[in-house]
Coordinates of C-alpha atoms in Angstrom, one line a residue:
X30 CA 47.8 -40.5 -78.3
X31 CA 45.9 -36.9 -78.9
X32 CA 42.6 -39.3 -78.5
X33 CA 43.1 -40.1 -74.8
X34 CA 43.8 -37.0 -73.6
X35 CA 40.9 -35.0 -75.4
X36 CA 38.4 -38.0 -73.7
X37 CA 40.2 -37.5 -70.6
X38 CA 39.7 -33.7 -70.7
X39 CA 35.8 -34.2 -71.7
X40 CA 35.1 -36.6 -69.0
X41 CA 36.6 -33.9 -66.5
X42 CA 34.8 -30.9 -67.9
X43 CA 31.6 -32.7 -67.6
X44 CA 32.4 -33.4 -64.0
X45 CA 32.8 -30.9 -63.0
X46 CA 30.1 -29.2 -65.0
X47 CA 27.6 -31.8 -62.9
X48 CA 29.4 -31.5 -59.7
X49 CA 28.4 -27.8 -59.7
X50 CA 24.9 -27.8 -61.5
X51 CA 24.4 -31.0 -58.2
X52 CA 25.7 -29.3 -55.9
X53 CA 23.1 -26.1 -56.5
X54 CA 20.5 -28.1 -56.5
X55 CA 21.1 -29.6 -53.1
X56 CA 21.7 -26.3 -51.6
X57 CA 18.3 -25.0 -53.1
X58 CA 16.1 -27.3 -51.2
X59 CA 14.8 -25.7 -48.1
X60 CA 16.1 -26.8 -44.6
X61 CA 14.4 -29.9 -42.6
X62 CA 13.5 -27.9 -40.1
X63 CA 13.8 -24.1 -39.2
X64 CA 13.3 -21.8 -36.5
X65 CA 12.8 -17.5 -37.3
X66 CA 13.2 -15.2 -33.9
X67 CA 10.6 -13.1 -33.7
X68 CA 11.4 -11.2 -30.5
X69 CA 14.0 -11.5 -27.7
X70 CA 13.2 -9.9 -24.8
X71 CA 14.4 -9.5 -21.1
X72 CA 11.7 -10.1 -18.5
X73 CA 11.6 -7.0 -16.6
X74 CA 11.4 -7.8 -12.7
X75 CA 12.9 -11.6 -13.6
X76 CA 17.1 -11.2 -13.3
X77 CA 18.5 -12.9 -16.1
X78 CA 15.5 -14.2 -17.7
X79 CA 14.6 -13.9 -20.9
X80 CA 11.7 -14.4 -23.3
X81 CA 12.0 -15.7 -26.8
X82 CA 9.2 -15.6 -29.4
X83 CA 9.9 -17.7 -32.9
X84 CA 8.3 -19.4 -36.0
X85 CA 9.4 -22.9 -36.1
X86 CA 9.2 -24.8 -39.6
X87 CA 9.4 -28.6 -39.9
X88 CA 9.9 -29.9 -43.1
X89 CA 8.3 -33.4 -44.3
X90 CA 10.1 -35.9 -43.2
X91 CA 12.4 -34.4 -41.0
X92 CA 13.4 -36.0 -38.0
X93 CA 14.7 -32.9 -35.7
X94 CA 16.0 -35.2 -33.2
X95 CA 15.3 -35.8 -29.2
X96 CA 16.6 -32.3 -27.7
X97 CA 15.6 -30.3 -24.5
X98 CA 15.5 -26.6 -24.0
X99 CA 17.3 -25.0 -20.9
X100 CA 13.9 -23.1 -19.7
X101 CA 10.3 -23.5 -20.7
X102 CA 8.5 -23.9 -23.6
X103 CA 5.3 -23.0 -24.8
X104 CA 3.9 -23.4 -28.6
X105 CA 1.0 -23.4 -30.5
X106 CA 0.2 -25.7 -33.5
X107 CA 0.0 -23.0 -36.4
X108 CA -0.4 -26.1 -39.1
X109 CA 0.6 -29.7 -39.5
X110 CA 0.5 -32.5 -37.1
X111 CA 3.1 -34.9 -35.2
X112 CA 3.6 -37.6 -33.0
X113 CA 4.8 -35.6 -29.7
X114 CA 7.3 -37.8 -27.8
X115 CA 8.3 -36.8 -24.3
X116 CA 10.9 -39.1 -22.1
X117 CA 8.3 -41.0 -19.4
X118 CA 4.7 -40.0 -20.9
X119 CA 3.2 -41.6 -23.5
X120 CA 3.4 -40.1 -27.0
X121 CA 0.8 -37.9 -27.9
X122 CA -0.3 -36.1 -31.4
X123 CA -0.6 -32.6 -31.8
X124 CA -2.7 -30.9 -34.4
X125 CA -3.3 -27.4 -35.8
X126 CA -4.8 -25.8 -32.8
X127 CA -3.1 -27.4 -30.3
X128 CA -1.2 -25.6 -27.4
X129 CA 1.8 -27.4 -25.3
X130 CA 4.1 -26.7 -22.7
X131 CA 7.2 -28.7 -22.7
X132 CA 8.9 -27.9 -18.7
X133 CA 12.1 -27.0 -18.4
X134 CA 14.8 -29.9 -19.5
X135 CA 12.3 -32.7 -20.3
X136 CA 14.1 -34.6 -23.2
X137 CA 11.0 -34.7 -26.0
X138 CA 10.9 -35.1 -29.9
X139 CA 8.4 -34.4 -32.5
X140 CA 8.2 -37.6 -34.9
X141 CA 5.9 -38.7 -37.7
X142 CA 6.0 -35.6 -39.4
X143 CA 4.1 -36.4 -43.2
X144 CA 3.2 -32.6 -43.7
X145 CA 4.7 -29.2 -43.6
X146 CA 4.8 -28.8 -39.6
X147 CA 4.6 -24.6 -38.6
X148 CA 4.6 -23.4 -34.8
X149 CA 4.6 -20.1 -32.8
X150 CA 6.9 -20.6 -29.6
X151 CA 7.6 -18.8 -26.8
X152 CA 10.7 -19.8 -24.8
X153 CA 11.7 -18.2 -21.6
X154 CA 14.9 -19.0 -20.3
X155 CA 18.2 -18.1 -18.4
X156 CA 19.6 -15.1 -21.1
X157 CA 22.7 -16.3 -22.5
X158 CA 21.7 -20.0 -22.5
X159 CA 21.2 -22.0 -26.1
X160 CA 17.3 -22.2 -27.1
X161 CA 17.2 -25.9 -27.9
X162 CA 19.9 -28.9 -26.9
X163 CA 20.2 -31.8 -29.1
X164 CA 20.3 -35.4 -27.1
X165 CA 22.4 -38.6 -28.2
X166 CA 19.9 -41.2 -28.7

């Protein structure tokens, strides 16, 4: 009778001891992909626009998704290179050294990502409006 219970309480204590020892080791893996402000700033002679500098991180293997951002883009091609997918052009690949403007609203999608993928971009945009939307596919 004692028998089952002590297995019973085992089997539980290792669970959970692996739950938790799984569950740190999923949160330690870095992000697919990232994006660090640099610098938000108001363009002075442009109501309600703003300018947005960042470092954006892709991860290998990530697929950040189709998206759009509310205002223009700009970036430059720090290291890495992708598959650059804009709605109604043909897809093009960027490398390290590379410098693109993705217009305001055109839907677009970085794919084919096999190496650590690092950016400086510049967004400038209505102020109060998201950076980056994310479209259905």
């Amino acid at each position: 009778m004692k028998r089952p219970i002590l297995l019973a309480g085992f089997f539980l204590t290792v669970g959970i001891v692996l739950g938790a020892s799984c569950g740190r080791g999923l949160s330690a893996q870095p992000p697919p992909a990232k994006f660090t402000e640099l610098l938000r700033a108001e363009l002075a002679g442009i109501e309600g626009k703003e300018a947005v500098i960042g470092l954006a991180e892709i991860a290998p293997g990530a697929k950040p998704g189709r998206h759009y951002h509310p205002g223009d883009e700009f970036f430059y091609l720090l290291e890495g290179s992708f598959t650059w997918a804009e709605d109604g052009k043909a897809p093009q690949v960027v490398n390290a050294g590379d410098l693109r403007h993705q217009p305001a609203r055109r839907v677009a999608e970085a794919k084919n990502i096999t190496a650590p993928v690092r950016a400086l971009v510049f967004l400038v945009h209505e102020k109060g409006q998201p950076l980056r939307v994310a479209v259905e596919e």
